[in-house]
Amino acid sequence: MGKCIRLAITGGIGSGKSVVSRMLDIMGVPVYDCDARAKEMMVHDTPVVAELKRMFGEECYNEDGSLNRNYIASCIFTDKENIKRVNGLVHPLIKADFNRWACEQNVPLVAVETAILYESGMIDAVDKVL
C-alpha cells in the first residue's frame, strides 16, 4: 500500500456512508466512491464495455452509449451466475483503480466508500474500517 492511511467507509443502505464521506471531503480527505467509479467504468472503460457486450449483448447499452440499467438488472438479478460474472469483472478493476488513485494522493489519509467491502475484496486494500 501507499504512504497514506487507507480508511474504508462501509455499511448497509441508509447507514450514513455518504454523509461520512461528505464530512471527510469537507475536511480535505480525498474520498474514492466505488459505486460512482464502477458506473463510470461500465460506460467509459473500453475493455469493460466490450466484455459486458460479450456477456449480455449489445442491448447492455442504449443508443447514446449509456448503460441500459433496466436490461442489465434483468440479466443480473435473474441469474446468480451473471452477477458473479459482472462482479468478477468489475471488482478487481475497482480495487486496482483505488490502489492507483490512493498512491497518487499526497495526503496522510484517504478514504474509500464501499457498501461491499468484504465481498468485493476491497478489505485487502485498506488499513482501517469505519
mmCIF file with all atom_site columns, C-alpha atoms in Angstrom:
data_model
loop_
_atom_site.group_PDB
_atom_site.id
_atom_site.type_symbol
_atom_site.label_atom_id
_atom_site.label_alt_id
_atom_site.label_comp_id
_atom_site.label_asym_id
_atom_site.label_entity_id
_atom_site.label_seq_id
_atom_site.pdbx_PDB_ins_code
_atom_site.Cartn_x
_atom_site.Cartn_y
_atom_site.Cartn_z
_atom_site.occupancy
_atom_site.B_iso_or_equiv
_atom_site.pdbx_formal_charge
_atom_site.auth_seq_id
_atom_site.auth_comp_id
_atom_site.auth_asym_id
_atom_site.auth_atom_id
_atom_site.pdbx_PDB_model_num
ATOM 1   C CA . MET A 1 1   ? 0.000   0.000   0.000   1.00 0.00 ? 1   MET A CA 1
ATOM 2   C CA . GLY A 1 2   ? 0.957   3.629   -0.442  1.00 0.00 ? 2   GLY A CA 1
ATOM 3   C CA . LYS A 1 3   ? 2.270   6.039   2.161   1.00 0.00 ? 3   LYS A CA 1
ATOM 4   C CA . CYS A 1 4   ? -1.127  7.207   3.401   1.00 0.00 ? 4   CYS A CA 1
ATOM 5   C CA . ILE A 1 5   ? -3.584  5.516   5.729   1.00 0.00 ? 5   ILE A CA 1
ATOM 6   C CA . ARG A 1 6   ? -6.495  4.000   3.803   1.00 0.00 ? 6   ARG A CA 1
ATOM 7   C CA . LEU A 1 7   ? -9.838  4.139   5.573   1.00 0.00 ? 7   LEU A CA 1
ATOM 8   C CA . ALA A 1 8   ? -12.860 2.176   4.356   1.00 0.00 ? 8   ALA A CA 1
ATOM 9   C CA . ILE A 1 9   ? -16.309 3.637   4.936   1.00 0.00 ? 9   ILE A CA 1
ATOM 10  C CA . THR A 1 10  ? -18.811 0.804   4.723   1.00 0.00 ? 10  THR A CA 1
ATOM 11  C CA . GLY A 1 11  ? -22.267 -0.219  5.825   1.00 0.00 ? 11  GLY A CA 1
ATOM 12  C CA . GLY A 1 12  ? -25.717 -1.061  4.576   1.00 0.00 ? 12  GLY A CA 1
ATOM 13  C CA . ILE A 1 13  ? -28.205 1.165   2.805   1.00 0.00 ? 13  ILE A CA 1
ATOM 14  C CA . GLY A 1 14  ? -29.008 4.224   4.892   1.00 0.00 ? 14  GLY A CA 1
ATOM 15  C CA . SER A 1 15  ? -26.153 3.669   7.337   1.00 0.00 ? 15  SER A CA 1
ATOM 16  C CA . GLY A 1 16  ? -24.550 7.061   6.660   1.00 0.00 ? 16  GLY A CA 1
ATOM 17  C CA . LYS A 1 17  ? -21.676 6.165   4.324   1.00 0.00 ? 17  LYS A CA 1
ATOM 18  C CA . SER A 1 18  ? -22.343 9.142   2.063   1.00 0.00 ? 18  SER A CA 1
ATOM 19  C CA . VAL A 1 19  ? -22.744 11.543  4.990   1.00 0.00 ? 19  VAL A CA 1
ATOM 20  C CA . VAL A 1 20  ? -19.403 10.461  6.463   1.00 0.00 ? 20  VAL A CA 1
ATOM 21  C CA . SER A 1 21  ? -17.784 10.656  3.020   1.00 0.00 ? 21  SER A CA 1
ATOM 22  C CA . ARG A 1 22  ? -19.027 14.226  2.539   1.00 0.00 ? 22  ARG A CA 1
ATOM 23  C CA . MET A 1 23  ? -17.797 15.186  6.013   1.00 0.00 ? 23  MET A CA 1
ATOM 24  C CA . LEU A 1 24  ? -14.345 13.789  5.283   1.00 0.00 ? 24  LEU A CA 1
ATOM 25  C CA . ASP A 1 25  ? -14.300 15.551  1.912   1.00 0.00 ? 25  ASP A CA 1
ATOM 26  C CA . ILE A 1 26  ? -15.134 18.860  3.598   1.00 0.00 ? 26  ILE A CA 1
ATOM 27  C CA . MET A 1 27  ? -12.234 18.210  5.975   1.00 0.00 ? 27  MET A CA 1
ATOM 28  C CA . GLY A 1 28  ? -9.900  17.763  2.986   1.00 0.00 ? 28  GLY A CA 1
ATOM 29  C CA . VAL A 1 29  ? -9.702  13.959  2.989   1.00 0.00 ? 29  VAL A CA 1
ATOM 30  C CA . PRO A 1 30  ? -9.882  12.564  -0.559  1.00 0.00 ? 30  PRO A CA 1
ATOM 31  C CA . VAL A 1 31  ? -12.717 10.023  -0.855  1.00 0.00 ? 31  VAL A CA 1
ATOM 32  C CA . TYR A 1 32  ? -12.952 7.357   -3.568  1.00 0.00 ? 32  TYR A CA 1
ATOM 33  C CA . ASP A 1 33  ? -16.558 6.361   -4.326  1.00 0.00 ? 33  ASP A CA 1
ATOM 34  C CA . CYS A 1 34  ? -16.596 2.745   -5.526  1.00 0.00 ? 34  CYS A CA 1
ATOM 35  C CA . ASP A 1 35  ? -20.170 2.841   -6.835  1.00 0.00 ? 35  ASP A CA 1
ATOM 36  C CA . ALA A 1 36  ? -19.666 6.018   -8.850  1.00 0.00 ? 36  ALA A CA 1
ATOM 37  C CA . ARG A 1 37  ? -16.361 4.778   -10.267 1.00 0.00 ? 37  ARG A CA 1
ATOM 38  C CA . ALA A 1 38  ? -17.847 1.383   -11.205 1.00 0.00 ? 38  ALA A CA 1
ATOM 39  C CA . LYS A 1 39  ? -20.707 3.097   -13.055 1.00 0.00 ? 39  LYS A CA 1
ATOM 40  C CA . GLU A 1 40  ? -18.186 5.287   -14.866 1.00 0.00 ? 40  GLU A CA 1
ATOM 41  C CA . MET A 1 41  ? -16.033 2.306   -15.866 1.00 0.00 ? 41  MET A CA 1
ATOM 42  C CA . MET A 1 42  ? -19.060 0.381   -17.123 1.00 0.00 ? 42  MET A CA 1
ATOM 43  C CA . VAL A 1 43  ? -19.661 3.189   -19.633 1.00 0.00 ? 43  VAL A CA 1
ATOM 44  C CA . HIS A 1 44  ? -16.202 4.564   -20.446 1.00 0.00 ? 44  HIS A CA 1
ATOM 45  C CA . ASP A 1 45  ? -13.683 1.725   -19.963 1.00 0.00 ? 45  ASP A CA 1
ATOM 46  C CA . THR A 1 46  ? -13.396 0.109   -23.399 1.00 0.00 ? 46  THR A CA 1
ATOM 47  C CA . PRO A 1 47  ? -12.444 -3.406  -22.193 1.00 0.00 ? 47  PRO A CA 1
ATOM 48  C CA . VAL A 1 48  ? -15.270 -3.396  -19.623 1.00 0.00 ? 48  VAL A CA 1
ATOM 49  C CA . VAL A 1 49  ? -17.795 -2.253  -22.221 1.00 0.00 ? 49  VAL A CA 1
ATOM 50  C CA . ALA A 1 50  ? -16.605 -4.930  -24.650 1.00 0.00 ? 50  ALA A CA 1
ATOM 51  C CA . GLU A 1 51  ? -16.828 -7.659  -22.016 1.00 0.00 ? 51  GLU A CA 1
ATOM 52  C CA . LEU A 1 52  ? -20.310 -6.638  -20.895 1.00 0.00 ? 52  LEU A CA 1
ATOM 53  C CA . LYS A 1 53  ? -21.453 -6.668  -24.519 1.00 0.00 ? 53  LYS A CA 1
ATOM 54  C CA . ARG A 1 54  ? -19.900 -10.101 -24.927 1.00 0.00 ? 54  ARG A CA 1
ATOM 55  C CA . MET A 1 55  ? -21.657 -11.367 -21.797 1.00 0.00 ? 55  MET A CA 1
ATOM 56  C CA . PHE A 1 56  ? -25.101 -9.879  -22.408 1.00 0.00 ? 56  PHE A CA 1
ATOM 57  C CA . GLY A 1 57  ? -25.226 -8.498  -25.939 1.00 0.00 ? 57  GLY A CA 1
ATOM 58  C CA . GLU A 1 58  ? -25.369 -5.047  -27.462 1.00 0.00 ? 58  GLU A CA 1
ATOM 59  C CA . GLU A 1 59  ? -28.609 -4.377  -25.534 1.00 0.00 ? 59  GLU A CA 1
ATOM 60  C CA . CYS A 1 60  ? -26.434 -3.563  -22.497 1.00 0.00 ? 60  CYS A CA 1
ATOM 61  C CA . TYR A 1 61  ? -26.063 -0.071  -23.869 1.00 0.00 ? 61  TYR A CA 1
ATOM 62  C CA . ASN A 1 62  ? -28.533 2.480   -25.126 1.00 0.00 ? 62  ASN A CA 1
ATOM 63  C CA . GLU A 1 63  ? -28.023 4.169   -28.489 1.00 0.00 ? 63  GLU A CA 1
ATOM 64  C CA . ASP A 1 64  ? -26.392 7.151   -26.783 1.00 0.00 ? 64  ASP A CA 1
ATOM 65  C CA . GLY A 1 65  ? -23.780 4.836   -25.185 1.00 0.00 ? 65  GLY A CA 1
ATOM 66  C CA . SER A 1 66  ? -25.254 4.993   -21.691 1.00 0.00 ? 66  SER A CA 1
ATOM 67  C CA . LEU A 1 67  ? -25.713 1.811   -19.711 1.00 0.00 ? 67  LEU A CA 1
ATOM 68  C CA . ASN A 1 68  ? -29.123 0.189   -20.173 1.00 0.00 ? 68  ASN A CA 1
ATOM 69  C CA . ARG A 1 69  ? -29.645 -0.260  -16.436 1.00 0.00 ? 69  ARG A CA 1
ATOM 70  C CA . ASN A 1 70  ? -33.018 -1.982  -16.722 1.00 0.00 ? 70  ASN A CA 1
ATOM 71  C CA . TYR A 1 71  ? -31.661 -4.568  -19.146 1.00 0.00 ? 71  TYR A CA 1
ATOM 72  C CA . ILE A 1 72  ? -28.500 -5.182  -17.096 1.00 0.00 ? 72  ILE A CA 1
ATOM 73  C CA . ALA A 1 73  ? -30.592 -5.539  -13.924 1.00 0.00 ? 73  ALA A CA 1
ATOM 74  C CA . SER A 1 74  ? -32.870 -8.053  -15.627 1.00 0.00 ? 74  SER A CA 1
ATOM 75  C CA . CYS A 1 75  ? -29.816 -10.101 -16.667 1.00 0.00 ? 75  CYS A CA 1
ATOM 76  C CA . ILE A 1 76  ? -28.057 -9.910  -13.323 1.00 0.00 ? 76  ILE A CA 1
ATOM 77  C CA . PHE A 1 77  ? -30.914 -10.403 -10.901 1.00 0.00 ? 77  PHE A CA 1
ATOM 78  C CA . THR A 1 78  ? -32.482 -13.345 -12.720 1.00 0.00 ? 78  THR A CA 1
ATOM 79  C CA . ASP A 1 79  ? -29.322 -15.458 -12.775 1.00 0.00 ? 79  ASP A CA 1
ATOM 80  C CA . LYS A 1 80  ? -26.889 -15.665 -9.848  1.00 0.00 ? 80  LYS A CA 1
ATOM 81  C CA . GLU A 1 81  ? -24.075 -16.695 -12.194 1.00 0.00 ? 81  GLU A CA 1
ATOM 82  C CA . ASN A 1 82  ? -24.458 -13.442 -14.110 1.00 0.00 ? 82  ASN A CA 1
ATOM 83  C CA . ILE A 1 83  ? -23.961 -11.319 -11.028 1.00 0.00 ? 83  ILE A CA 1
ATOM 84  C CA . LYS A 1 84  ? -20.854 -13.360 -10.210 1.00 0.00 ? 84  LYS A CA 1
ATOM 85  C CA . ARG A 1 85  ? -19.548 -12.756 -13.733 1.00 0.00 ? 85  ARG A CA 1
ATOM 86  C CA . VAL A 1 86  ? -20.138 -8.997  -13.570 1.00 0.00 ? 86  VAL A CA 1
ATOM 87  C CA . ASN A 1 87  ? -18.653 -8.743  -10.080 1.00 0.00 ? 87  ASN A CA 1
ATOM 88  C CA . GLY A 1 88  ? -15.677 -10.813 -11.217 1.00 0.00 ? 88  GLY A CA 1
ATOM 89  C CA . LEU A 1 89  ? -15.118 -8.299  -13.993 1.00 0.00 ? 89  LEU A CA 1
ATOM 90  C CA . VAL A 1 90  ? -15.707 -5.042  -12.120 1.00 0.00 ? 90  VAL A CA 1
ATOM 91  C CA . HIS A 1 91  ? -14.474 -5.642  -8.550  1.00 0.00 ? 91  HIS A CA 1
ATOM 92  C CA . PRO A 1 92  ? -10.807 -6.357  -9.390  1.00 0.00 ? 92  PRO A CA 1
ATOM 93  C CA . LEU A 1 93  ? -10.719 -3.305  -11.662 1.00 0.00 ? 93  LEU A CA 1
ATOM 94  C CA . ILE A 1 94  ? -12.167 -1.054  -8.966  1.00 0.00 ? 94  ILE A CA 1
ATOM 95  C CA . LYS A 1 95  ? -9.689  -2.365  -6.405  1.00 0.00 ? 95  LYS A CA 1
ATOM 96  C CA . ALA A 1 96  ? -6.760  -1.757  -8.768  1.00 0.00 ? 96  ALA A CA 1
ATOM 97  C CA . ASP A 1 97  ? -8.113  1.684   -9.676  1.00 0.00 ? 97  ASP A CA 1
ATOM 98  C CA . PHE A 1 98  ? -8.461  2.593   -5.992  1.00 0.00 ? 98  PHE A CA 1
ATOM 99  C CA . ASN A 1 99  ? -4.898  1.432   -5.275  1.00 0.00 ? 99  ASN A CA 1
ATOM 100 C CA . ARG A 1 100 ? -3.585  3.535   -8.172  1.00 0.00 ? 100 ARG A CA 1
ATOM 101 C CA . TRP A 1 101 ? -5.680  6.531   -7.075  1.00 0.00 ? 101 TRP A CA 1
ATOM 102 C CA . ALA A 1 102 ? -4.598  6.240   -3.412  1.00 0.00 ? 102 ALA A CA 1
ATOM 103 C CA . CYS A 1 103 ? -0.927  6.186   -4.412  1.00 0.00 ? 103 CYS A CA 1
ATOM 104 C CA . GLU A 1 104 ? -1.412  9.410   -6.383  1.00 0.00 ? 104 GLU A CA 1
ATOM 105 C CA . GLN A 1 105 ? -2.759  11.304  -3.368  1.00 0.00 ? 105 GLN A CA 1
ATOM 106 C CA . ASN A 1 106 ? -0.241  13.351  -1.426  1.00 0.00 ? 106 ASN A CA 1
ATOM 107 C CA . VAL A 1 107 ? -2.053  13.310  1.927   1.00 0.00 ? 107 VAL A CA 1
ATOM 108 C CA . PRO A 1 108 ? -1.768  11.342  5.173   1.00 0.00 ? 108 PRO A CA 1
ATOM 109 C CA . LEU A 1 109 ? -5.288  9.853   4.892   1.00 0.00 ? 109 LEU A CA 1
ATOM 110 C CA . VAL A 1 110 ? -7.604  8.749   2.090   1.00 0.00 ? 110 VAL A CA 1
ATOM 111 C CA . ALA A 1 111 ? -10.982 7.076   2.317   1.00 0.00 ? 111 ALA A CA 1
ATOM 112 C CA . VAL A 1 112 ? -12.959 4.698   0.157   1.00 0.00 ? 112 VAL A CA 1
ATOM 113 C CA . GLU A 1 113 ? -16.749 4.443   0.281   1.00 0.00 ? 113 GLU A CA 1
ATOM 114 C CA . THR A 1 114 ? -17.923 0.915   -0.435  1.00 0.00 ? 114 THR A CA 1
ATOM 115 C CA . ALA A 1 115 ? -21.075 -0.965  0.501   1.00 0.00 ? 115 ALA A CA 1
ATOM 116 C CA . ILE A 1 116 ? -19.498 -4.380  -0.090  1.00 0.00 ? 116 ILE A CA 1
ATOM 117 C CA . LEU A 1 117 ? -16.068 -4.167  1.499   1.00 0.00 ? 117 LEU A CA 1
ATOM 118 C CA . TYR A 1 118 ? -15.537 -7.878  2.066   1.00 0.00 ? 118 TYR A CA 1
ATOM 119 C CA . GLU A 1 119 ? -17.439 -9.282  -0.913  1.00 0.00 ? 119 GLU A CA 1
ATOM 120 C CA . SER A 1 120 ? -15.530 -7.078  -3.346  1.00 0.00 ? 120 SER A CA 1
ATOM 121 C CA . GLY A 1 121 ? -12.100 -7.882  -1.900  1.00 0.00 ? 121 GLY A CA 1
ATOM 122 C CA . MET A 1 122 ? -11.542 -4.195  -1.126  1.00 0.00 ? 122 MET A CA 1
ATOM 123 C CA . ILE A 1 123 ? -10.816 -5.157  2.504   1.00 0.00 ? 123 ILE A CA 1
ATOM 124 C CA . ASP A 1 124 ? -7.305  -6.102  1.343   1.00 0.00 ? 124 ASP A CA 1
ATOM 125 C CA . ALA A 1 125 ? -6.714  -2.554  0.080   1.00 0.00 ? 125 ALA A CA 1
ATOM 126 C CA . VAL A 1 126 ? -7.442  -0.687  3.324   1.00 0.00 ? 126 VAL A CA 1
ATOM 127 C CA . ASP A 1 127 ? -5.831  -0.213  6.710   1.00 0.00 ? 127 ASP A CA 1
ATOM 128 C CA . LYS A 1 128 ? -8.856  0.704   8.840   1.00 0.00 ? 128 LYS A CA 1
ATOM 129 C CA . VAL A 1 129 ? -12.617 0.188   8.607   1.00 0.00 ? 129 VAL A CA 1
ATOM 130 C CA . LEU A 1 130 ? -15.346 2.566   9.724   1.00 0.00 ? 130 LEU A CA 1
#
